[in-house]
Amino acid sequence: AYSQWDHDPRVYRRTSQCDRLCVDIGSHVAETPSPDVSHQYTPKCLSAHKGEATACPEVWQDGSSLRTTIRAENEVEANKLANNYRFGFRKWKSHVTERPIEDRSDIVRELYSELNFVRPQGSLITCGNIAYLILFGWWISLAYLLVCVLMFLTIIGVPYGKLCWKLSCYFLWPFGKSILKPRSLVRRCCVKFPHCEAIPEESDSKEVKESTPLLMPPSVPIEVPPQRTRYWCRVSTYVWLLLGYPLLGLIHSLACFLSWILVFTIPVAKMNARTLAIILLMPPEDVHIHRLKKPQGCDSQVLLCCYHAFNWYYYKYTLDGINVFAVNLLPLVITTLVVGYVDTENQFVSSEAKFAAAVSSIIPLSYYIGMGIASISAQSNFAVGAVVNATFGSITEMTFYITALLRGHKAGTKCYEEIVKAALTGTLLGCILFIPGISMIIGGFKHREQRFNSRSAGVSSALLFISVGGVFAPTLFSKAYGSLVCAGCSSSQANTSGPFTCMDCHYDMSGSNEPLYLRHIEPLVYTISVLLPSAYLIGLIFTLKTHSHIYDIQVSDPTNHKHFISSGHGTVHWSRLRALSVLIMATLLMAACADLTTEHIKPILDHSSISQYFIGVTVLAMVPEIPEIFNGIQFALQNNISLSLEVGNCIAVQVCMIQIPLLILFNTFYDVGFVLLFSDLHLWASIFSVIVVNYIFMDGKSDYFQGTALVVVYLILLALYFFAPSPHTC
């Protein structure tokens, strides 16, 4: 059978697919087998020789064994996969090293093709191709038609006018057609022997004569192409470059930009880019357009051949390891910062638009930060990886909190402090309920039932209980010993000794009962801010050092499960220096975007009918976590629900045990009025969420029903925040 990749120059073979490293992660299945039953599980990996299919899933699980074997191409990738199972490390799905193209599936390989090969074609009448005709085809074809007329008017540019006419017809419906370039080859060779390997012409006539008997009988003459004027010595070439090429270059650049931004139409971008860079700079007589149904012989070279303008799988497309969506959103970050800091008076762009752009800019920056953390951790030891995860994973998300507190302190209002507390609570609720819930739902549709290690999940659950209990301990203390303050009380005029009706009652520890706050609650807050990071450090020591057998992470040979020396580190996308530079730059940009967010959130808070609680719990809390949501979903689709659950738990624990203590430390040195006292709604919503999620995780199994329960609870809590009155300080 004819392979569609035989003519793709990007397809080349490096090593066998089975020449890999594997990471064995034990204790990954919920149920422990009986001691008298012995199980041995060896993952199967089909070789990737030519013409054979590969069947190596990323995760192998034996339902009766504690061992889960994860495939890794090299040592760096193995370290990244192992870090995903370690407490305190950010979970990252994308690869941090380059993957050989021959080890990818045919669908993924097609994404990286250069559209210069012919393959067996299916139906060309598709919705995507029709959409191309409506969105791109007609105006690109019209542009070529106008340039065609212009070239004919110049008389000397008639050959390029004919070329434009052919390309006008081509770009109106390019599917199933090929743009070919004739080779300078021995033509009769391809006629007499269509499957031979053609030999280019040599300048030495003696060598040509000696090689002639190898290809054909001496009596058959060799057809030599006629001599032509050199391309750059023609006057018509410069007329074309001055009049026709710039106009078409503008058209193709616009089409390339629009189709690239849409992501799923990247084949259209490739087609326009290849035309602009190669085809339009060729002699017009060398460009031939044909409708092909089979590969051409050796007398021509395929320059462009497109069959489909739309491909759903382009969401997997990466550039230097960076997802295409993160690449496309990077200009949004730059534009947002330039407009935000230049148009300070909001003359050209409104505050609402700047706020939306600033919040959206946080999404790609969160992705770059996650990629940088994963790259450094995979290339470093445990200690360095844990420090990088705790430091950058917390500081980058704290930039919004600190800038909001500073702006609120400068404006003399406590409203920003309430927004920060709502965002912290929203992050907890989203990571505890929504991320595991949506992962269970989507993973449950593909896999009937998914299992996870209940013991390792118990470690995260215990730390989650400790962290939430510690964060809300001062609030519970204030309920027990604080003073109830009401905005106004009244009674009926007829009976002054009767009951009073009071409005807006709350516990105020910082004002009316300041001595109790300074003597009791403030020392409690400082004590908790020391105990929580200590508990986090103990959790690291427990899971990475003393009780690492809970995760049982080891690198082994997939055939005999014995330790071996790595066959290579692989080519990393980002070196440690580059990853650190990206981390620092992304953190600074994140701080700038957070500053713009807090600057332009005030008009929304003042004129919005929605509760400020709801804005903090949803938009400000969950937008930075969008990359983590997609990571959790991808893990669940690959039947690795354990990592989907750990994605949310890891963030929630870091919020309580690192970020909040750092905010308290910052408030100690620079008093911005941050008090670790939460409203009743924050308190009971968080406690209820922790109880619900621990009950669902109890049996070590998950399905879409349990995920639906978590998501429904999350939506109920969001409804409470939506209808809740705004904080009294706002």
XYZ file of C-alpha atoms in Angstrom:
730
model
C 0.000 0.000 0.000
C 1.142 3.508 -0.705
C 2.153 5.470 2.378
C 1.083 9.063 2.534
C 4.293 9.995 4.315
C 6.767 8.748 1.738
C 7.005 12.169 0.103
C 7.138 14.190 3.295
C 10.703 15.387 3.922
C 9.966 15.903 7.616
C 9.465 12.185 8.142
C 12.724 10.585 9.122
C 13.592 7.778 11.450
C 15.839 8.095 14.456
C 15.408 5.151 16.784
C 13.008 2.308 17.370
C 9.965 3.187 19.356
C 10.669 0.434 21.823
C 14.098 1.864 22.695
C 12.615 3.808 25.591
C 12.685 4.452 29.265
C 9.746 3.542 31.441
C 8.684 4.942 34.786
C 7.138 2.425 37.146
C 4.794 3.962 39.643
C 3.527 1.511 42.155
C 0.623 1.772 44.542
C -1.324 3.495 41.850
C -4.342 1.220 41.928
C -6.775 1.554 44.745
C -7.131 -2.072 45.796
C -4.211 -4.008 47.283
C -3.847 -7.607 46.084
C -3.757 -10.508 48.440
C -0.226 -11.357 49.717
C -0.484 -14.920 48.476
C -1.199 -13.883 44.921
C 1.767 -13.003 42.739
C 1.372 -10.759 39.719
C 3.861 -9.769 37.112
C 2.973 -7.199 34.485
C 5.144 -6.452 31.521
C 4.063 -3.633 29.231
C 3.916 -4.485 25.552
C 5.422 -2.205 22.993
C 5.246 -2.968 19.306
C 8.254 -2.016 17.270
C 8.067 0.969 14.976
C 9.691 -0.517 11.907
C 8.607 0.626 8.513
C 5.115 -0.412 7.640
C 4.203 -1.494 11.173
C 1.776 0.206 13.471
C 2.701 1.173 17.001
C 0.674 0.360 20.060
C 2.268 1.893 23.121
C -0.223 3.615 25.403
C 1.215 6.204 27.721
C 0.000 4.396 30.841
C -0.316 0.657 31.409
C -2.291 -0.540 34.410
C -2.773 -4.039 35.739
C -6.091 -4.178 37.533
C -4.810 -6.705 40.108
C -1.368 -5.208 40.617
C -0.006 -2.113 42.315
C 2.250 -1.255 39.436
C 1.578 1.320 36.763
C 4.134 1.615 34.001
C 4.413 4.934 32.225
C 6.224 5.241 28.929
C 8.936 7.861 28.573
C 11.166 8.552 25.603
C 14.174 9.712 27.637
C 15.383 10.415 31.140
C 14.184 14.028 31.247
C 10.681 13.026 30.205
C 10.766 10.206 32.750
C 11.629 12.707 35.490
C 8.755 14.952 34.440
C 6.286 12.064 34.528
C 7.600 10.943 37.898
C 7.298 14.493 39.282
C 3.632 14.487 38.353
C 3.075 11.858 41.037
C 5.092 13.612 43.726
C 3.498 15.885 46.284
C 4.357 19.541 45.866
C 5.123 19.307 42.146
C 2.967 20.981 39.544
C 1.248 18.460 37.271
C 2.115 19.025 33.614
C 0.796 17.080 30.648
C 2.762 18.482 27.709
C 6.169 17.115 26.750
C 9.272 19.028 27.780
C 11.468 17.234 25.232
C 11.217 16.795 21.478
C 9.407 13.695 20.291
C 10.578 11.862 17.159
C 8.057 12.458 14.427
C 8.049 8.798 13.403
C 6.794 7.837 16.862
C 3.689 9.987 16.518
C 0.376 8.850 15.132
C -0.575 9.459 11.511
C -3.035 12.134 12.600
C -0.350 14.086 14.462
C 2.201 13.588 11.702
C -0.177 15.165 9.230
C -0.305 18.278 11.424
C 3.418 18.864 10.900
C 3.509 18.121 7.176
C 4.543 20.842 4.734
C 1.716 20.119 2.249
C 4.204 18.963 -0.369
C 3.278 15.323 -0.818
C 0.547 13.441 -2.648
C -1.527 10.881 -0.820
C -4.679 8.864 -1.495
C -7.517 11.329 -1.288
C -10.944 10.896 0.203
C -13.940 13.140 -0.191
C -13.024 16.747 -0.916
C -16.525 18.139 -0.369
C -16.370 18.806 3.376
C -17.731 21.519 5.644
C -14.206 22.812 6.264
C -13.440 23.114 2.555
C -16.718 24.899 1.905
C -15.922 27.234 4.803
C -12.563 27.944 3.128
C -14.354 28.964 -0.057
C -16.544 31.380 1.901
C -13.869 32.779 4.230
C -10.738 32.809 2.062
C -11.034 31.325 -1.407
C -13.119 33.919 -3.222
C -11.149 37.027 -2.233
C -7.727 35.405 -2.708
C -8.853 34.289 -6.176
C -10.195 37.783 -6.902
C -6.864 39.334 -5.893
C -5.006 37.063 -8.315
C -7.472 37.975 -11.036
C -6.812 41.704 -10.525
C -3.042 41.189 -10.538
C -3.470 39.078 -13.677
C -5.075 42.039 -15.456
C -2.301 44.326 -14.205
C 0.413 42.014 -15.548
C -1.235 41.765 -18.965
C -1.389 45.573 -19.144
C 2.380 45.772 -18.721
C 2.845 43.543 -21.820
C 6.244 42.422 -20.588
C 4.640 40.697 -17.608
C 2.338 38.484 -19.701
C 3.958 35.219 -18.462
C 3.194 36.265 -14.879
C -0.332 37.220 -15.938
C -0.844 33.672 -17.149
C 0.586 32.385 -13.867
C -1.834 34.563 -11.887
C -4.746 33.237 -13.922
C -3.772 29.658 -13.128
C -3.291 30.466 -9.436
C -6.607 32.335 -9.363
C -8.373 29.170 -10.422
C -6.257 27.140 -8.013
C -6.929 29.167 -4.842
C -10.645 29.312 -5.502
C -10.733 25.548 -4.798
C -7.219 24.147 -4.208
C -8.250 20.778 -2.824
C -7.109 17.735 -4.757
C -4.848 19.824 -7.010
C -1.072 19.922 -6.961
C 1.421 22.624 -7.898
C 4.417 20.910 -9.483
C 7.909 21.921 -10.475
C 9.735 19.966 -13.208
C 13.097 18.612 -12.221
C 16.261 18.979 -14.335
C 16.471 15.246 -14.843
C 16.983 12.689 -17.543
C 13.437 12.818 -18.938
C 13.411 9.612 -20.952
C 14.397 7.735 -17.797
C 11.056 8.451 -16.220
C 9.216 7.572 -19.407
C 10.915 4.233 -19.904
C 11.371 3.374 -16.234
C 8.714 5.273 -14.243
C 9.863 3.877 -10.884
C 13.587 4.446 -11.294
C 15.588 6.953 -9.307
C 16.397 9.864 -11.583
C 19.933 11.238 -11.673
C 20.406 14.992 -12.000
C 22.378 16.424 -14.884
C 26.116 16.807 -14.466
C 28.190 19.583 -15.876
C 30.870 17.167 -17.030
C 29.726 15.624 -20.317
C 32.140 12.753 -19.899
C 30.475 11.620 -16.681
C 27.073 11.805 -18.328
C 28.241 9.654 -21.180
C 29.672 7.043 -18.827
C 26.461 6.821 -16.853
C 24.201 6.558 -19.880
C 24.376 2.754 -20.349
C 23.215 2.252 -16.777
C 19.858 3.883 -17.515
C 19.024 3.168 -21.148
C 20.429 1.627 -24.299
C 23.196 3.707 -25.877
C 21.115 4.188 -29.006
C 18.428 6.180 -27.133
C 19.344 9.868 -26.986
C 19.085 11.921 -23.807
C 16.641 14.790 -23.850
C 18.340 17.896 -22.538
C 16.078 20.796 -21.531
C 16.444 23.869 -23.742
C 18.577 26.723 -22.524
C 16.667 29.594 -20.959
C 17.474 33.079 -19.811
C 18.390 33.108 -16.150
C 15.511 34.084 -13.875
C 17.212 37.111 -12.309
C 18.394 38.421 -15.698
C 14.874 39.017 -17.032
C 13.172 42.408 -17.097
C 9.798 40.742 -16.463
C 11.091 39.408 -13.164
C 11.632 42.904 -11.784
C 8.296 44.126 -13.145
C 6.674 41.266 -11.276
C 8.596 41.977 -8.077
C 7.642 45.662 -8.210
C 3.977 45.437 -9.224
C 2.549 41.979 -8.675
C 4.427 40.323 -5.835
C 3.919 43.064 -3.177
C 0.146 43.094 -3.688
C -0.126 39.327 -3.526
C 2.285 39.294 -0.598
C -0.106 41.521 1.332
C -3.060 39.284 0.449
C -1.260 36.080 1.415
C 0.059 37.607 4.639
C -3.454 38.621 5.664
C -4.859 35.195 4.825
C -1.978 33.506 6.643
C -2.531 35.625 9.771
C -6.284 35.078 9.899
C -6.083 31.336 9.281
C -3.300 30.924 11.858
C -5.280 32.784 14.532
C -8.234 30.456 13.943
C -5.848 27.517 14.696
C -8.012 24.820 13.095
C -7.397 26.381 9.661
C -3.599 26.245 9.946
C -3.411 24.220 6.660
C -4.627 27.381 4.918
C -1.862 29.360 6.635
C 0.733 26.835 5.493
C -0.606 26.935 1.950
C -0.407 30.743 1.792
C 3.023 30.885 3.410
C 4.459 28.276 1.053
C 3.021 30.084 -1.959
C 4.480 33.403 -0.855
C 7.927 32.037 -0.005
C 8.460 29.575 -2.876
C 5.935 29.503 -5.695
C 5.654 33.247 -6.407
C 9.447 33.541 -6.588
C 9.818 30.836 -9.233
C 9.960 31.291 -13.034
C 6.338 31.185 -14.255
C 7.075 28.458 -16.804
C 8.209 26.144 -13.984
C 4.875 26.269 -12.156
C 2.421 23.595 -13.289
C -0.970 22.848 -11.747
C -2.511 19.421 -12.160
C -5.268 17.397 -10.598
C -3.534 14.290 -9.326
C -4.928 11.034 -8.025
C -1.637 9.223 -7.618
C 2.001 10.176 -6.890
C 3.961 11.686 -9.745
C 7.041 10.155 -11.246
C 10.555 11.388 -10.795
C 10.202 14.079 -13.473
C 8.438 16.563 -11.186
C 8.523 17.805 -7.636
C 5.367 18.508 -5.620
C 5.486 22.031 -4.214
C 1.988 22.316 -2.808
C -0.851 19.843 -2.403
C -3.705 20.429 0.036
C -6.707 18.204 0.624
C -8.441 19.719 3.642
C -8.555 23.284 4.944
C -9.855 22.368 8.400
C -8.497 19.923 10.970
C -9.847 19.599 14.512
C -6.620 18.035 15.772
C -4.635 21.247 15.411
C -5.304 21.960 19.076
C -2.347 19.582 19.597
C -0.030 21.612 17.386
C 3.075 22.971 19.115
C 5.944 25.286 18.241
C 9.125 24.546 20.162
C 7.020 22.686 22.698
C 4.564 25.580 23.143
C 0.920 24.953 22.357
C -0.388 26.958 19.426
C -3.077 28.637 21.550
C -0.423 29.987 23.941
C 1.577 31.230 20.946
C -1.449 33.006 19.463
C -2.377 34.642 22.763
C 1.084 36.106 23.340
C 0.412 39.141 21.067
C -2.681 39.789 23.192
C -0.436 40.155 26.244
C 1.817 42.692 24.533
C -1.124 44.639 23.091
C -2.876 44.703 26.462
C 0.162 46.089 28.265
C 0.886 48.715 25.610
C -2.696 49.953 25.430
C -3.177 49.737 29.197
C -0.159 51.834 30.109
C -0.302 54.264 27.164
C -4.019 55.040 27.146
C -4.201 55.952 30.834
C -7.207 58.236 30.345
C -9.316 55.546 28.614
C -9.778 57.723 25.551
C -9.500 54.911 23.006
C -10.363 51.792 25.003
C -12.816 51.522 27.884
C -11.909 50.237 31.332
C -14.153 47.218 30.888
C -12.312 46.173 27.706
C -8.944 46.669 29.374
C -10.050 44.567 32.336
C -11.217 41.743 30.065
C -7.987 41.860 28.047
C -5.821 41.896 31.173
C -7.631 38.900 32.681
C -7.414 36.999 29.387
C -3.678 37.747 29.174
C -3.146 35.825 32.392
C -4.096 32.556 30.624
C -1.064 32.259 28.286
C 1.257 33.578 30.995
C 0.057 30.826 33.332
C 0.852 28.316 30.586
C 4.395 29.640 30.105
C 4.978 29.584 33.851
C 3.753 25.990 34.067
C 5.954 24.953 31.143
C 8.979 26.640 32.718
C 8.407 25.006 36.103
C 7.992 21.567 34.532
C 11.130 22.010 32.395
C 13.329 23.018 35.324
C 11.927 20.308 37.597
C 12.477 17.592 34.978
C 16.134 18.599 34.576
C 16.878 19.040 38.300
C 16.874 16.989 41.491
C 13.983 16.744 43.939
C 15.081 19.604 46.170
C 15.496 22.115 43.335
C 12.236 21.012 41.737
C 10.303 21.362 44.989
C 11.733 24.847 45.609
C 10.950 25.993 42.063
C 7.393 24.638 42.269
C 6.722 26.231 45.640
C 8.354 29.561 44.765
C 7.204 30.328 41.239
C 3.951 28.386 41.604
C 2.969 30.691 44.484
C 4.550 34.020 43.620
C 3.058 34.166 40.150
C -0.474 33.736 41.511
C 0.174 36.143 44.373
C 0.921 39.035 42.052
C -2.775 39.833 41.698
C -3.391 39.595 45.440
C -0.513 41.902 46.323
C -1.312 44.492 43.660
C -4.984 44.510 44.720
C -4.076 44.973 48.383
C -1.666 47.782 47.529
C -4.256 49.557 45.411
C -6.911 49.158 48.097
C -4.554 50.469 50.760
C -3.734 53.468 48.578
C -7.422 54.173 47.943
C -8.294 53.706 51.623
C -10.952 51.044 51.012
C -11.362 47.499 52.311
C -13.243 46.419 49.196
C -10.086 45.143 47.469
C -9.275 43.031 50.518
C -12.675 41.358 50.255
C -12.073 40.737 46.553
C -8.746 39.073 47.395
C -10.405 36.847 49.990
C -13.119 35.940 47.490
C -10.469 35.057 44.892
C -8.602 32.882 47.411
C -11.808 31.085 48.353
C -12.796 30.727 44.706
C -9.443 29.100 43.935
C -10.012 26.620 46.757
C -13.537 25.777 45.620
C -12.547 25.469 41.974
C -9.542 23.252 42.674
C -11.378 21.072 45.198
C -14.660 20.662 43.305
C -14.589 21.829 39.694
C -11.246 20.510 38.377
C -11.719 16.962 39.750
C -15.422 17.038 38.838
C -15.060 18.069 35.204
C -12.156 15.622 34.801
C -14.296 12.777 36.158
C -17.169 13.662 33.841
C -15.123 13.839 30.648
C -12.930 10.884 31.601
C -15.999 8.902 32.646
C -17.588 9.258 29.224
C -14.542 7.609 27.648
C -13.746 5.124 30.439
C -16.632 3.494 32.269
C -14.875 3.465 35.633
C -11.501 4.858 36.644
C -9.426 3.866 39.650
C -6.864 5.776 41.651
C -4.607 5.124 44.604
C -6.737 5.960 47.635
C -3.715 5.896 49.944
C -1.746 8.511 48.031
C -4.942 10.536 47.644
C -5.337 10.278 51.410
C -2.067 12.152 51.920
C -3.335 15.069 49.862
C -6.714 14.925 51.598
C -5.101 15.057 55.030
C -3.017 18.071 54.066
C -6.129 19.658 52.564
C -7.974 19.242 55.860
C -5.045 20.706 57.769
C -4.632 23.642 55.413
C -8.321 24.609 55.285
C -8.658 24.172 59.035
C -5.606 26.333 59.649
C -6.664 29.105 57.282
C -10.161 29.390 58.765
C -9.121 28.882 62.405
C -8.916 32.656 63.121
C -12.399 33.073 61.638
C -13.809 30.350 63.903
C -12.002 31.941 66.842
C -13.624 35.289 66.059
C -17.062 33.663 66.015
C -16.484 32.288 69.500
C -14.983 35.380 71.155
C -15.731 38.292 68.833
C -18.289 41.065 69.087
C -21.370 41.204 66.921
C -21.694 44.603 65.241
C -24.833 45.746 63.451
C -25.318 48.677 61.102
C -28.594 49.798 62.688
C -31.241 48.532 65.090
C -34.803 49.701 65.578
C -37.917 48.776 67.533
C -41.586 49.563 67.292
C -42.609 52.940 68.739
C -45.418 51.435 70.781
C -43.198 49.053 72.730
C -39.701 50.401 73.396
C -38.813 47.430 75.585
C -39.666 44.928 72.862
C -37.257 43.128 70.520
C -35.029 45.121 68.212
C -34.684 44.626 64.486
C -31.021 44.870 63.401
C -29.589 45.103 59.892
C -26.210 44.039 58.423
C -24.799 42.316 61.483
C -21.255 40.957 61.345
C -18.252 40.209 63.519
C -15.830 43.118 63.459
C -12.562 42.313 65.216
C -10.390 45.079 63.845
C -12.455 48.038 64.961
C -14.835 47.785 67.876
C -12.865 45.154 69.786
C -9.328 46.039 68.830
C -7.648 44.901 72.094
C -8.990 41.359 71.619
C -7.729 41.311 68.062
C -4.252 42.565 68.927
C -3.827 40.302 71.979
C -5.405 37.101 70.752
C -6.340 36.893 67.100
C -3.254 38.519 65.587
C -0.828 36.208 67.460
C -2.992 33.284 66.352
C -2.681 34.397 62.730
C 1.107 34.617 62.977
C 1.277 31.200 64.638
C -0.781 29.639 61.848
C 1.345 31.358 59.202
C 4.337 29.490 60.647
C 2.619 26.138 61.192
C 1.115 25.842 57.713
C 4.428 26.105 55.782
C 5.938 23.720 58.335
C 3.192 21.197 57.599
C 3.872 21.641 53.884
C 7.574 20.944 54.432
C 6.753 17.857 56.474
C 4.513 16.673 53.655
C 7.407 17.040 51.213
C 9.737 15.041 53.472
C 7.075 12.383 54.027
C 6.269 11.807 50.353
C 9.685 12.390 48.807
C 11.961 10.860 51.432
C 10.703 8.728 54.315
C 7.538 7.250 52.744
C 8.260 7.463 49.043
C 7.103 3.838 48.717
C 3.540 5.144 48.702
C 4.233 6.290 45.157
C 7.031 3.746 44.437
C 8.574 5.725 41.592
C 11.446 4.107 39.719
C 12.960 4.097 36.270
C 13.201 0.597 34.851
C 13.568 -1.455 31.716
C 10.135 -2.295 30.276
C 11.137 -5.930 29.758
C 12.635 -6.960 33.085
C 11.762 -4.086 35.462
C 15.372 -3.638 36.568
C 17.234 -0.381 36.936
C 19.414 0.612 34.040
C 21.468 3.506 32.785
C 19.528 5.946 30.634
C 20.126 5.847 26.918
C 19.916 9.629 26.659
C 18.480 12.831 28.022
C 16.607 13.761 24.872
C 16.543 17.178 23.284
C 14.727 19.464 25.696
C 12.579 22.251 24.323
C 13.774 24.653 27.005
C 17.103 24.424 28.779
C 17.229 25.319 32.469
C 18.588 28.776 31.700
C 15.933 29.439 29.081
C 13.169 28.078 31.310
C 14.333 30.280 34.186
C 14.417 33.312 31.891
C 10.890 32.549 30.681
C 9.733 32.137 34.274
C 11.129 35.500 35.322
C 9.787 37.292 32.252
C 6.344 35.669 32.558
C 6.215 36.563 36.252
C 6.960 40.225 35.498
C 4.341 40.280 32.741
C 1.886 38.580 35.096
C 2.490 41.318 37.659
C 1.866 44.003 35.028
C -1.362 42.323 33.887
C -2.480 41.948 37.497
C -1.835 45.655 38.053
C -4.009 46.530 35.052
C -6.692 44.133 36.278
C -6.911 45.772 39.695
C -6.760 49.235 38.156
C -9.716 48.674 35.842
C -11.832 46.472 38.099
C -13.128 49.452 40.071
C -15.665 50.625 37.432
C -16.967 47.065 37.163
C -17.387 46.819 40.924
C -19.126 50.188 41.115
C -21.565 49.768 38.225
C -22.163 46.023 38.162
C -25.344 44.525 39.585
C -23.489 41.262 40.264
C -22.089 40.666 43.726
C -18.400 41.439 44.152
C -18.119 38.053 45.821
C -19.159 36.344 42.586
C -16.640 38.273 40.473
C -13.812 37.316 42.819
C -14.835 33.667 43.155
C -15.228 33.072 39.407
C -13.310 35.390 37.085
C -10.378 36.358 39.269
C -9.987 32.915 40.821
C -10.454 30.480 37.931
C -9.080 32.281 34.864
C -5.430 31.743 35.949
C -6.216 28.050 36.485
C -7.503 27.378 32.942
C -4.239 25.618 31.873
C -4.547 23.376 34.937
C -8.137 22.533 34.024
C -7.035 21.365 30.576
C -4.188 19.360 32.144
C -6.657 17.579 34.413
C -9.004 16.800 31.519
C -6.160 15.411 29.382
C -4.985 13.169 32.225
C -8.535 11.852 32.689
C -8.928 11.118 28.973
C -5.793 8.976 29.166
C -7.306 6.990 32.054
C -4.986 8.619 34.573
C -7.564 10.066 36.955
C -5.049 10.066 39.822
C -3.198 13.015 38.286
C -6.475 14.777 37.499
C -7.340 14.713 41.186
C -3.855 15.747 42.245
C -3.908 18.771 39.920
C -6.577 20.484 42.009
C -5.376 19.252 45.398
C -1.837 20.470 44.753
C -3.007 24.010 43.944
C -5.442 24.127 46.892
C -2.770 23.006 49.347
C -0.270 25.549 48.003
C -2.852 28.346 48.296
C -3.464 27.587 51.973
C 0.017 26.567 53.079
C 2.212 28.911 51.048
C 0.327 31.777 49.423
C -1.740 32.881 52.424
C 1.246 32.740 54.838
C 3.241 34.793 52.314
C 0.450 37.371 52.211
C 0.541 37.564 55.998
C 4.327 37.966 55.871
C 3.976 40.728 53.288
C 1.371 42.475 55.438
C 3.739 42.282 58.411
C 6.480 44.251 56.672
C 4.161 46.526 54.686
C 0.801 46.957 56.368
C -1.900 46.908 53.704
C -4.689 45.998 56.131
C -4.937 42.305 55.245
C -6.732 40.465 58.067
C -7.126 36.686 57.938
C -10.831 36.778 58.818
C -13.258 35.445 56.220
C -17.006 35.900 55.874
C -19.391 33.158 56.909
C -20.086 32.279 53.283
C -16.382 31.656 52.584
C -16.018 29.649 55.783
C -18.875 27.202 55.373
C -18.479 26.840 51.601
C -14.854 25.772 51.991
C -15.485 23.389 54.861
C -18.458 21.797 53.094
C -16.416 21.364 49.899
C -13.591 19.564 51.704
C -16.047 17.187 53.375
C -17.842 16.381 50.110
C -14.677 15.737 48.102
C -13.166 13.484 50.777
C -16.371 11.453 50.926
C -16.321 10.928 47.157
C -12.636 9.973 47.104
C -13.081 7.393 49.837
C -13.485 4.259 47.691
C -10.677 4.902 45.211
C -13.029 4.788 42.209
C -14.525 7.473 40.027
C -17.092 7.769 37.264
C -19.032 10.509 35.538
C -21.796 10.418 38.189
C -19.392 11.315 40.996
C -17.913 14.041 38.820
C -21.405 15.398 38.156
C -22.040 15.525 41.903
C -18.913 17.617 42.462
C -19.730 20.008 39.633
C -23.325 20.413 40.833
C -22.107 21.264 44.349
C -19.711 23.795 42.826
C -22.511 25.395 40.789
C -24.754 25.549 43.870
C -22.040 27.425 45.756
C -21.591 29.778 42.799
C -25.331 30.458 42.898
C -24.973 31.398 46.564
C -22.234 33.873 45.698
C -24.201 35.235 42.749
C -27.247 36.106 44.851
C -25.275 37.097 47.956
C -25.259 40.817 48.843
C -22.030 42.693 48.232
C -19.581 43.066 51.137
C -20.420 45.963 53.431
C -16.987 47.484 52.734
C -17.840 47.758 49.011
